[in-house]
Amino acid sequence: MPRLSADRRHRVRFTLNGRAVEADAEPRMLLTDFLRHELGQTGTHVGCEHGVCGACTIEIDGMPARACLTLAVQADGATIRTVEGLAPRPGRLSVLQEAFRRHHALQCGFCTAGILMSLDTYLRSHAAPSETDLREFLGGHLCRCTGYTPILAAALDAAKLLREAPVHA
Amino acid sequence: MKPSRFDYQRAETLADVHAALAENGNDARVIAGGQTLLPMLSMRLARPKLLVDIMHLPELRKIDAGRNAIRIGAGVRQAELLAWPELARHQPLLAAALPWVGHAQTRSRGTICGSVAHADPSAEIPLVMLALGGTIELSSRRKRRSVPAAEFFTGMMSTARAPDEMIEAVSVPVARANTGTAFQEFGRRHGDFAIVACAASVSRDSISIAVGGVADRPERRDFPVLDGGALDDALDAFAWQLDAREDLHATAPYRRELVRRMGRAAIEEARRCLA
Ligand code: FES
Ligand code: FES
């Protein structure tokens, strides 16, 4: 790749929720802004914009990651999933999303997209997490509404349902 | 909070990185995982004119386990090292410390060498490098050299790296038999930067203790085997020798007290794994 100049916009391409997408970005544009403003995918939220709150967490190449700590140009060629990709089809929620609804694991919803993305990647590689594992993992997220207890309950419930009927993931 | 403007270059060869650093000096910054650099850019604590992305160089993405040392390339992410099945056997202290580095959501992208390069005084990886007597491999167009961790960290977020040099890899010795190690940390929440972190290593004839979060860089002391009050005295002397920082998280006396108590606890834990 040649040197991309600071004051021009450059084409960035990646796979987003299974679809090839592209748009233009200055080198300094954060991936959060690229997703929200250039691609119109506003499900990914922006809180602190320096890696602390977890609201912007998405999945990059199979791992949970902070979109606000990634430049759009760094993501060129990557495979990305965001909260828009969780529901299996319109009108139907994923097992994890349903569990959040049942357990009232969200109030204002600001932190929710990030927490869902973190948990979605985590539950795929950890089928039977303990409450301690989940607490440790959720340490990377701030929620100012729920007190975390319903989030833990939803995550444990979703893990159990996914173990019993993994096809409905 | 948006970064100021910079050019971006995805390096295709090591020579690209060396050329960019030689030609731009302090105006260029290497970016690997970006987990320390991006907040600095967004808060405009750093305003480079050029970022050189090194994550597409396959030669930097390797963990090499030799007979005596483990070499970790500049592109190895913290999560990759943590997931390496040999880590706990080859270097248990590193395996114990890595889960304390940031969160799973930042270890997925942050690199080992990136943490070393930034030299945050509270960061765990520089502390472990010092505790283990690791080395930092620097390279530039001019030359390559290895710097021991004890000489590399020169102060608050500053290192012995020259502006035209990049960190190509770091090496840590493979754990020796008859050595026990332990890592302990105290912070407000797991995943926050350490208020104080301690890495202890104990053998039949010596004790070594390294602490982070206290002074402007990690510090280490080696003692002969001591016990009881004599060990407390040695740790007390160490605590007073450190130029302990005051900030909104803790006062200097509080940090010194943590060095005395947690230092002792870490040494005792290391002893138990030796036994
Ligand atoms: S907005 Fe990215 S972690 Fe807070
Ligand atoms: S639901 Fe409001 S911050 Fe989590």
CSV table of C-alpha atoms and ligand atoms in Angstrom, one decimal:
chain,number,residue,atom,x,y,z
A,1,MET,CA,0.0,0.0,0.0
A,2,PRO,CA,1.4,3.4,-0.9
A,3,ARG,CA,1.6,6.2,1.7
A,4,LEU,CA,-1.9,7.5,2.2
A,5,SER,CA,-1.8,11.3,2.6
A,6,ALA,CA,-3.3,13.0,5.6
A,7,ASP,CA,-5.6,15.4,3.9
A,8,ARG,CA,-7.1,13.1,1.3
A,9,ARG,CA,-9.8,10.5,1.6
A,10,HIS,CA,-8.9,7.0,0.7
A,11,ARG,CA,-11.0,4.0,-0.2
A,12,VAL,CA,-11.4,1.4,2.7
A,13,ARG,CA,-12.9,-2.0,2.0
A,14,PHE,CA,-13.9,-4.8,4.4
A,15,THR,CA,-16.5,-7.4,5.1
A,16,LEU,CA,-19.2,-6.2,7.4
A,17,ASN,CA,-21.7,-8.7,8.7
A,18,GLY,CA,-21.1,-10.9,5.7
A,19,ARG,CA,-21.3,-8.2,3.1
A,20,ALA,CA,-18.5,-6.5,1.2
A,21,VAL,CA,-18.6,-2.7,2.0
A,22,GLU,CA,-16.5,0.3,1.0
A,23,ALA,CA,-16.3,4.0,1.6
A,24,ASP,CA,-13.8,6.7,1.9
A,25,ALA,CA,-11.8,7.8,5.0
A,26,GLU,CA,-9.0,10.2,6.0
A,27,PRO,CA,-6.2,8.2,7.6
A,28,ARG,CA,-7.1,9.7,11.0
A,29,MET,CA,-10.7,8.6,10.9
A,30,LEU,CA,-11.6,6.2,13.7
A,31,LEU,CA,-13.4,3.0,12.8
A,32,THR,CA,-16.4,4.0,15.1
A,33,ASP,CA,-16.9,7.1,12.9
A,34,PHE,CA,-16.4,5.2,9.7
A,35,LEU,CA,-19.1,2.7,10.7
A,36,ARG,CA,-21.5,5.3,11.9
A,37,HIS,CA,-21.0,8.2,9.6
A,38,GLU,CA,-19.7,6.7,6.3
A,39,LEU,CA,-21.6,3.4,6.4
A,40,GLY,CA,-24.6,4.5,8.3
A,41,GLN,CA,-24.4,1.6,10.8
A,42,THR,CA,-25.2,3.4,14.0
A,43,GLY,CA,-25.7,0.3,16.2
A,44,THR,CA,-22.1,0.6,17.4
A,45,HIS,CA,-22.1,3.3,20.1
A,46,VAL,CA,-19.4,5.8,21.1
A,47,GLY,CA,-18.9,6.6,24.7
A,48,CYS,CA,-15.4,7.5,26.0
A,49,GLU,CA,-13.6,7.3,22.7
A,50,HIS,CA,-10.4,6.2,24.4
A,51,GLY,CA,-10.9,2.5,25.0
A,52,VAL,CA,-12.3,2.6,28.6
A,53,CYS,CA,-16.0,2.1,28.4
A,54,GLY,CA,-16.5,-0.7,25.9
A,55,ALA,CA,-19.6,0.8,24.2
A,56,CYS,CA,-17.9,0.6,20.8
A,57,THR,CA,-16.9,-3.0,21.0
A,58,ILE,CA,-17.2,-5.0,17.8
A,59,GLU,CA,-15.7,-8.2,16.4
A,60,ILE,CA,-12.7,-7.8,14.2
A,61,ASP,CA,-11.3,-11.0,12.6
A,62,GLY,CA,-13.1,-13.2,15.2
A,63,MET,CA,-12.0,-11.3,18.3
A,64,PRO,CA,-13.8,-8.6,20.4
A,65,ALA,CA,-12.1,-5.3,19.8
A,66,ARG,CA,-12.6,-1.6,20.5
A,67,ALA,CA,-13.7,0.2,17.3
A,68,CYS,CA,-12.6,3.5,18.9
A,69,LEU,CA,-9.0,2.2,19.2
A,70,THR,CA,-8.9,1.2,15.6
A,71,LEU,CA,-8.4,3.4,12.5
A,72,ALA,CA,-10.7,2.8,9.6
A,73,VAL,CA,-7.6,2.4,7.3
A,74,GLN,CA,-6.2,-0.3,9.7
A,75,ALA,CA,-9.4,-2.3,9.1
A,76,ASP,CA,-9.0,-2.5,5.4
A,77,GLY,CA,-9.3,-6.1,4.3
A,78,ALA,CA,-10.7,-7.3,7.7
A,79,THR,CA,-13.8,-9.3,8.6
A,80,ILE,CA,-16.0,-7.3,10.9
A,81,ARG,CA,-19.2,-8.0,12.7
A,82,THR,CA,-21.3,-5.4,14.5
A,83,VAL,CA,-24.5,-5.6,16.5
A,84,GLU,CA,-26.5,-5.2,13.3
A,85,GLY,CA,-25.2,-8.7,12.3
A,86,LEU,CA,-26.5,-10.5,15.4
A,87,ALA,CA,-30.2,-11.1,14.6
A,88,PRO,CA,-30.5,-14.2,12.3
A,89,ARG,CA,-33.2,-12.5,10.2
A,90,PRO,CA,-35.5,-9.4,10.5
A,91,GLY,CA,-38.0,-9.7,13.2
A,92,ARG,CA,-36.1,-12.4,15.1
A,93,LEU,CA,-33.5,-11.9,17.8
A,94,SER,CA,-30.5,-14.1,18.5
A,95,VAL,CA,-30.5,-16.3,21.6
A,96,LEU,CA,-28.3,-13.9,23.4
A,97,GLN,CA,-30.4,-10.8,22.5
A,98,GLU,CA,-33.6,-12.7,23.6
A,99,ALA,CA,-32.0,-13.5,26.9
A,100,PHE,CA,-31.1,-9.8,27.4
A,101,ARG,CA,-34.7,-8.9,26.8
A,102,ARG,CA,-36.0,-11.6,29.2
A,103,HIS,CA,-33.7,-10.6,32.0
A,104,HIS,CA,-34.0,-6.9,31.6
A,105,ALA,CA,-30.3,-6.7,30.9
A,106,LEU,CA,-30.6,-3.3,29.4
A,107,GLN,CA,-32.2,0.0,30.4
A,108,CYS,CA,-30.9,2.9,28.4
A,109,GLY,CA,-29.1,0.5,26.0
A,110,PHE,CA,-26.1,2.7,25.5
A,111,CYS,CA,-23.6,0.0,26.6
A,112,THR,CA,-25.7,-2.9,25.2
A,113,ALA,CA,-24.3,-3.2,21.6
A,114,GLY,CA,-20.8,-3.5,22.9
A,115,ILE,CA,-21.6,-6.0,25.6
A,116,LEU,CA,-23.6,-8.1,23.1
A,117,MET,CA,-20.7,-8.2,20.7
A,118,SER,CA,-18.2,-9.1,23.5
A,119,LEU,CA,-20.4,-11.9,24.8
A,120,ASP,CA,-21.3,-13.2,21.4
A,121,THR,CA,-17.6,-13.9,20.6
A,122,TYR,CA,-16.9,-15.1,24.0
A,123,LEU,CA,-19.8,-17.7,24.1
A,124,ARG,CA,-18.7,-19.1,20.8
A,125,SER,CA,-15.4,-20.2,22.3
A,126,HIS,CA,-16.5,-20.8,25.9
A,127,ALA,CA,-19.7,-22.9,25.9
A,128,ALA,CA,-19.9,-23.3,29.7
A,129,PRO,CA,-18.5,-20.1,31.3
A,130,SER,CA,-18.7,-19.7,35.1
A,131,GLU,CA,-20.1,-16.5,36.6
A,132,THR,CA,-16.5,-15.6,37.6
A,133,ASP,CA,-15.3,-16.0,34.0
A,134,LEU,CA,-18.1,-13.8,32.8
A,135,ARG,CA,-17.5,-11.1,35.5
A,136,GLU,CA,-13.9,-11.0,34.5
A,137,PHE,CA,-14.7,-10.7,30.8
A,138,LEU,CA,-17.4,-8.1,31.4
A,139,GLY,CA,-14.8,-6.0,33.3
A,140,GLY,CA,-14.0,-4.5,29.9
A,141,HIS,CA,-17.4,-2.8,29.8
A,142,LEU,CA,-19.1,-0.1,31.8
A,143,CYS,CA,-22.9,0.0,32.3
A,144,ARG,CA,-24.3,2.9,34.3
A,145,CYS,CA,-27.9,1.5,34.5
A,146,THR,CA,-28.3,-2.2,35.3
A,147,GLY,CA,-25.8,-2.9,38.0
A,148,TYR,CA,-24.6,-5.8,35.9
A,149,THR,CA,-26.6,-8.5,37.7
A,150,PRO,CA,-29.2,-8.9,35.0
A,151,ILE,CA,-26.5,-8.9,32.3
A,152,LEU,CA,-24.7,-11.8,34.1
A,153,ALA,CA,-28.0,-13.6,34.4
A,154,ALA,CA,-28.8,-13.1,30.7
A,155,ALA,CA,-25.3,-14.3,29.7
A,156,LEU,CA,-25.5,-17.5,31.8
A,157,ASP,CA,-29.0,-18.2,30.5
A,158,ALA,CA,-27.9,-17.7,26.9
A,159,ALA,CA,-24.9,-20.0,27.4
A,160,LYS,CA,-27.2,-22.7,28.7
A,161,LEU,CA,-29.6,-22.4,25.8
A,162,LEU,CA,-26.8,-22.4,23.3
A,163,ARG,CA,-25.4,-25.6,24.8
A,164,GLU,CA,-28.8,-27.2,24.6
A,165,ALA,CA,-29.8,-26.0,21.1
A,166,PRO,CA,-26.7,-24.6,19.4
A,167,VAL,CA,-28.4,-24.4,16.0
A,168,HIS,CA,-30.4,-21.4,17.1
A,169,ALA,CA,-27.3,-19.3,17.7
B,1,MET,CA,-11.7,13.8,20.6
B,2,LYS,CA,-10.2,13.1,17.2
B,3,PRO,CA,-6.6,12.6,16.3
B,4,SER,CA,-4.8,15.4,14.4
B,5,ARG,CA,-3.9,14.7,10.8
B,6,PHE,CA,-1.3,12.1,9.8
B,7,ASP,CA,-0.3,10.1,6.8
B,8,TYR,CA,-0.6,6.3,7.0
B,9,GLN,CA,1.6,3.7,5.4
B,10,ARG,CA,1.1,0.0,5.6
B,11,ALA,CA,4.7,-1.3,5.5
B,12,GLU,CA,5.3,-4.2,3.2
B,13,THR,CA,8.9,-4.8,4.2
B,14,LEU,CA,11.1,-4.1,7.2
B,15,ALA,CA,13.1,-1.8,4.9
B,16,ASP,CA,9.9,0.3,4.5
B,17,VAL,CA,9.7,0.8,8.3
B,18,HIS,CA,13.4,1.6,8.6
B,19,ALA,CA,13.2,4.1,5.7
B,20,ALA,CA,10.1,5.8,7.1
B,21,LEU,CA,11.7,6.2,10.6
B,22,ALA,CA,15.1,7.3,9.1
B,23,GLU,CA,13.5,10.0,6.9
B,24,ASN,CA,10.9,11.3,9.4
B,25,GLY,CA,12.5,10.7,12.8
B,26,ASN,CA,10.2,11.7,15.7
B,27,ASP,CA,7.5,12.8,13.3
B,28,ALA,CA,6.9,9.1,12.4
B,29,ARG,CA,5.4,6.5,14.8
B,30,VAL,CA,5.1,2.8,14.4
B,31,ILE,CA,1.6,1.5,14.9
B,32,ALA,CA,1.0,-2.1,15.7
B,33,GLY,CA,-2.1,-3.0,17.7
B,34,GLY,CA,-2.7,0.7,18.5
B,35,GLN,CA,-4.2,0.1,22.0
B,36,THR,CA,-1.8,2.6,23.7
B,37,LEU,CA,-1.2,4.8,20.7
B,38,LEU,CA,-4.8,5.4,19.6
B,39,PRO,CA,-5.9,7.0,23.0
B,40,MET,CA,-2.7,9.2,22.8
B,41,LEU,CA,-3.6,10.3,19.3
B,42,SER,CA,-7.2,10.9,20.2
B,43,MET,CA,-6.2,13.0,23.2
B,44,ARG,CA,-3.6,14.6,21.0
B,45,LEU,CA,-0.8,13.7,23.5
B,46,ALA,CA,0.9,12.5,20.3
B,47,ARG,CA,0.7,14.3,17.0
B,48,PRO,CA,2.8,12.3,14.5
B,49,LYS,CA,2.9,13.3,10.8
B,50,LEU,CA,3.1,9.6,9.7
B,51,LEU,CA,2.0,6.3,11.1
B,52,VAL,CA,3.7,3.2,9.8
B,53,ASP,CA,1.6,0.1,10.3
B,54,ILE,CA,3.8,-3.0,10.9
B,55,MET,CA,1.0,-5.6,11.3
B,56,HIS,CA,1.2,-6.9,7.7
B,57,LEU,CA,4.8,-8.1,8.0
B,58,PRO,CA,4.6,-11.9,8.6
B,59,GLU,CA,8.2,-12.0,9.9
B,60,LEU,CA,7.1,-9.9,12.9
B,61,ARG,CA,4.1,-12.1,13.8
B,62,LYS,CA,6.1,-15.0,15.2
B,63,ILE,CA,6.7,-16.5,18.6
B,64,ASP,CA,10.0,-18.5,18.6
B,65,ALA,CA,10.8,-20.7,21.5
B,66,GLY,CA,14.5,-21.5,21.7
B,67,ARG,CA,16.2,-23.6,24.3
B,68,ASN,CA,17.1,-20.6,26.4
B,69,ALA,CA,14.8,-17.8,25.3
B,70,ILE,CA,11.4,-17.0,23.9
B,71,ARG,CA,11.5,-14.4,21.2
B,72,ILE,CA,8.3,-12.5,20.6
B,73,GLY,CA,8.0,-10.5,17.4
B,74,ALA,CA,6.7,-6.9,17.2
B,75,GLY,CA,3.4,-8.1,15.6
B,76,VAL,CA,2.5,-10.6,18.2
B,77,ARG,CA,-0.7,-9.6,19.9
B,78,GLN,CA,-1.1,-10.1,23.7
B,79,ALA,CA,-4.0,-12.5,23.2
B,80,GLU,CA,-1.9,-14.6,20.8
B,81,LEU,CA,0.8,-15.0,23.4
B,82,LEU,CA,-1.7,-15.8,26.1
B,83,ALA,CA,-3.3,-18.4,23.9
B,84,TRP,CA,0.1,-20.0,23.1
B,85,PRO,CA,-0.1,-23.4,24.8
B,86,GLU,CA,3.6,-23.5,25.7
B,87,LEU,CA,3.5,-20.2,27.6
B,88,ALA,CA,2.8,-21.4,31.1
B,89,ARG,CA,5.5,-24.1,30.9
B,90,HIS,CA,8.2,-21.9,29.3
B,91,GLN,CA,7.6,-18.7,31.2
B,92,PRO,CA,5.0,-18.9,34.0
B,93,LEU,CA,5.6,-15.3,35.2
B,94,LEU,CA,4.6,-13.9,31.8
B,95,ALA,CA,1.6,-16.3,31.8
B,96,ALA,CA,0.5,-15.0,35.2
B,97,ALA,CA,0.9,-11.3,34.3
B,98,LEU,CA,-0.7,-11.2,30.9
B,99,PRO,CA,-4.3,-11.6,32.1
B,100,TRP,CA,-3.8,-8.3,34.1
B,101,VAL,CA,-2.9,-6.4,30.9
B,102,GLY,CA,-6.0,-4.3,29.9
B,103,HIS,CA,-9.1,-6.3,29.1
B,104,ALA,CA,-9.8,-9.2,26.7
B,105,GLN,CA,-11.2,-6.6,24.4
B,106,THR,CA,-7.9,-4.7,24.2
B,107,ARG,CA,-5.5,-7.7,24.4
B,108,SER,CA,-7.1,-9.0,21.2
B,109,ARG,CA,-5.3,-6.2,19.3
B,110,GLY,CA,-2.6,-4.8,21.6
B,111,THR,CA,0.9,-6.2,21.2
B,112,ILE,CA,3.6,-7.2,23.6
B,113,CYS,CA,6.2,-5.0,22.0
B,114,GLY,CA,3.8,-2.0,21.8
B,115,SER,CA,3.4,-2.0,25.5
B,116,VAL,CA,7.2,-2.2,25.9
B,117,ALA,CA,7.7,0.7,23.4
B,118,HIS,CA,5.4,3.0,25.3
B,119,ALA,CA,6.9,2.2,28.7
B,120,ASP,CA,3.9,3.3,30.8
B,121,PRO,CA,5.2,3.1,34.4
B,122,SER,CA,2.1,1.2,35.5
B,123,ALA,CA,2.1,-1.3,32.6
B,124,GLU,CA,2.6,-5.0,33.4
B,125,ILE,CA,4.7,-6.0,30.4
B,126,PRO,CA,7.6,-3.7,31.0
B,127,LEU,CA,7.6,-4.8,34.6
B,128,VAL,CA,7.8,-8.5,33.6
B,129,MET,CA,10.5,-7.7,31.1
B,130,LEU,CA,12.6,-6.1,33.9
B,131,ALA,CA,11.8,-8.9,36.3
B,132,LEU,CA,12.9,-11.6,33.9
B,133,GLY,CA,16.0,-9.8,32.6
B,134,GLY,CA,14.6,-9.7,29.1
B,135,THR,CA,16.1,-7.9,26.1
B,136,ILE,CA,14.7,-5.6,23.5
B,137,GLU,CA,15.9,-6.0,19.9
B,138,LEU,CA,16.1,-2.7,18.1
B,139,SER,CA,16.8,-2.2,14.4
B,140,SER,CA,17.3,0.7,12.1
B,141,ARG,CA,18.9,1.4,8.7
B,142,ARG,CA,22.1,2.0,10.6
B,143,LYS,CA,22.4,-1.1,12.8
B,144,ARG,CA,20.7,-3.6,15.0
B,145,ARG,CA,21.3,-3.9,18.7
B,146,SER,CA,19.9,-5.6,21.8
B,147,VAL,CA,19.3,-3.6,25.0
B,148,PRO,CA,18.7,-5.2,28.4
B,149,ALA,CA,15.3,-4.2,29.9
B,150,ALA,CA,17.2,-2.7,32.9
B,151,GLU,CA,18.7,-0.1,30.5
B,152,PHE,CA,15.8,0.3,28.1
B,153,PHE,CA,13.2,2.0,30.4
B,154,THR,CA,14.7,5.4,31.1
B,155,GLY,CA,11.7,7.2,32.7
B,156,MET,CA,8.0,8.1,32.4
B,157,MET,CA,7.0,6.8,29.0
B,158,SER,CA,10.6,7.1,27.7
B,159,THR,CA,13.0,4.5,26.6
B,160,ALA,CA,16.5,4.1,25.1
B,161,ARG,CA,15.1,3.7,21.6
B,162,ALA,CA,16.5,6.3,19.1
B,163,PRO,CA,14.0,8.0,16.8
B,164,ASP,CA,15.0,6.0,13.8
B,165,GLU,CA,14.8,2.7,15.6
B,166,MET,CA,12.0,0.2,15.8
B,167,ILE,CA,11.5,-2.6,18.2
B,168,GLU,CA,11.6,-5.7,16.1
B,169,ALA,CA,11.2,-8.2,18.9
B,170,VAL,CA,11.7,-8.8,22.6
B,171,SER,CA,13.2,-11.9,24.3
B,172,VAL,CA,12.6,-13.3,27.7
B,173,PRO,CA,14.6,-16.2,29.2
B,174,VAL,CA,12.9,-19.6,29.4
B,175,ALA,CA,12.0,-20.3,33.1
B,176,ARG,CA,14.7,-22.3,34.9
B,177,ALA,CA,14.0,-25.3,37.0
B,178,ASN,CA,14.3,-24.6,40.8
B,179,THR,CA,12.8,-21.1,40.4
B,180,GLY,CA,9.4,-20.1,41.7
B,181,THR,CA,7.7,-17.0,40.4
B,182,ALA,CA,4.5,-15.0,41.3
B,183,PHE,CA,2.7,-11.9,40.0
B,184,GLN,CA,0.4,-9.8,42.1
B,185,GLU,CA,-1.4,-6.5,41.3
B,186,PHE,CA,-3.5,-4.0,43.2
B,187,GLY,CA,-5.8,-1.6,41.2
B,188,ARG,CA,-9.2,-0.1,41.6
B,189,ARG,CA,-10.7,-2.6,39.2
B,190,HIS,CA,-9.3,-5.5,37.3
B,191,GLY,CA,-8.1,-4.2,33.9
B,192,ASP,CA,-7.2,-0.7,35.2
B,193,PHE,CA,-3.6,0.3,35.3
B,194,ALA,CA,-1.9,-1.0,38.3
B,195,ILE,CA,-1.6,1.2,41.4
B,196,VAL,CA,1.2,-1.2,42.4
B,197,ALA,CA,2.2,-4.5,40.7
B,198,CYS,CA,4.8,-6.9,42.0
B,199,ALA,CA,6.7,-9.7,40.2
B,200,ALA,CA,8.7,-12.0,42.4
B,201,SER,CA,11.2,-14.7,41.5
B,202,VAL,CA,12.8,-17.0,44.1
B,203,SER,CA,15.5,-19.6,43.8
B,204,ARG,CA,17.5,-21.6,46.4
B,205,ASP,CA,20.0,-18.8,46.9
B,206,SER,CA,18.3,-15.5,45.8
B,207,ILE,CA,15.2,-13.5,45.8
B,208,SER,CA,14.3,-10.9,43.2
B,209,ILE,CA,11.4,-8.5,43.4
B,210,ALA,CA,10.3,-6.0,40.7
B,211,VAL,CA,7.6,-3.4,41.2
B,212,GLY,CA,5.6,-1.3,38.7
B,213,GLY,CA,3.2,1.6,39.2
B,214,VAL,CA,5.3,3.2,42.0
B,215,ALA,CA,8.1,5.2,40.4
B,216,ASP,CA,8.5,6.6,36.9
B,217,ARG,CA,9.6,3.2,35.6
B,218,PRO,CA,9.6,-0.4,36.8
B,219,GLU,CA,12.3,-1.1,39.5
B,220,ARG,CA,13.9,-4.3,40.6
B,221,ARG,CA,16.1,-5.4,43.5
B,222,ASP,CA,17.9,-8.7,44.1
B,223,PHE,CA,18.5,-10.0,47.7
B,224,PRO,CA,20.1,-13.1,49.1
B,225,VAL,CA,17.6,-15.5,50.7
B,226,LEU,CA,16.1,-13.6,53.6
B,227,ASP,CA,13.3,-14.4,56.0
B,228,GLY,CA,11.1,-12.9,58.7
B,229,GLY,CA,12.1,-9.5,59.9
B,230,ALA,CA,15.2,-9.3,57.7
B,231,LEU,CA,13.0,-9.7,54.6
B,232,ASP,CA,10.6,-7.0,55.9
B,233,ASP,CA,13.6,-4.7,56.4
B,234,ALA,CA,14.9,-5.3,52.9
B,235,LEU,CA,11.5,-4.5,51.4
B,236,ASP,CA,11.1,-1.4,53.6
B,237,ALA,CA,14.5,-0.2,52.4
B,238,PHE,CA,13.5,-0.9,48.8
B,239,ALA,CA,10.2,1.0,49.3
B,240,TRP,CA,12.0,4.1,50.6
B,241,GLN,CA,14.5,4.0,47.7
B,242,LEU,CA,11.7,4.2,45.2
B,243,ASP,CA,10.7,7.7,44.1
B,244,ALA,CA,7.0,6.9,44.7
B,245,ARG,CA,4.5,8.9,42.7
B,246,GLU,CA,1.4,10.7,44.1
B,247,ASP,CA,-1.7,10.9,41.9
B,248,LEU,CA,-5.4,10.8,42.3
B,249,HIS,CA,-5.4,7.0,42.7
B,250,ALA,CA,-3.0,6.8,45.6
B,251,THR,CA,-0.5,8.7,47.8
B,252,ALA,CA,3.2,7.9,47.9
B,253,PRO,CA,3.1,6.5,51.4
B,254,TYR,CA,0.2,4.2,50.3
B,255,ARG,CA,2.2,3.0,47.3
B,256,ARG,CA,5.3,2.3,49.6
B,257,GLU,CA,3.1,0.3,52.0
B,258,LEU,CA,1.8,-1.8,49.1
B,259,VAL,CA,5.4,-2.5,48.1
B,260,ARG,CA,6.1,-3.8,51.6
B,261,ARG,CA,3.0,-5.9,51.9
B,262,MET,CA,2.4,-7.1,48.4
B,263,GLY,CA,6.1,-7.5,47.8
B,264,ARG,CA,6.2,-9.9,50.8
B,265,ALA,CA,3.0,-11.7,49.6
B,266,ALA,CA,4.4,-12.2,46.1
B,267,ILE,CA,7.7,-13.5,47.5
B,268,GLU,CA,5.9,-16.0,49.7
B,269,GLU,CA,3.7,-17.1,46.8
B,270,ALA,CA,6.8,-17.6,44.6
B,271,ARG,CA,8.3,-19.7,47.4
B,272,ARG,CA,5.3,-21.9,47.6
B,273,CYS,CA,5.6,-22.7,43.9
B,274,LEU,CA,9.3,-23.5,44.4
B,275,ALA,CA,8.5,-25.9,47.2
C,1,FES,S1,-16.1,4.4,23.0
C,1,FES,FE1,-14.6,2.8,22.6
C,1,FES,S2,-14.2,2.1,24.6
C,1,FES,FE2,-15.5,3.8,25.0
C,2,FES,S1,-28.1,-0.1,30.0
C,2,FES,FE1,-27.6,2.0,30.3
C,2,FES,S2,-25.5,2.0,30.4
C,2,FES,FE2,-26.0,-0.1,30.3
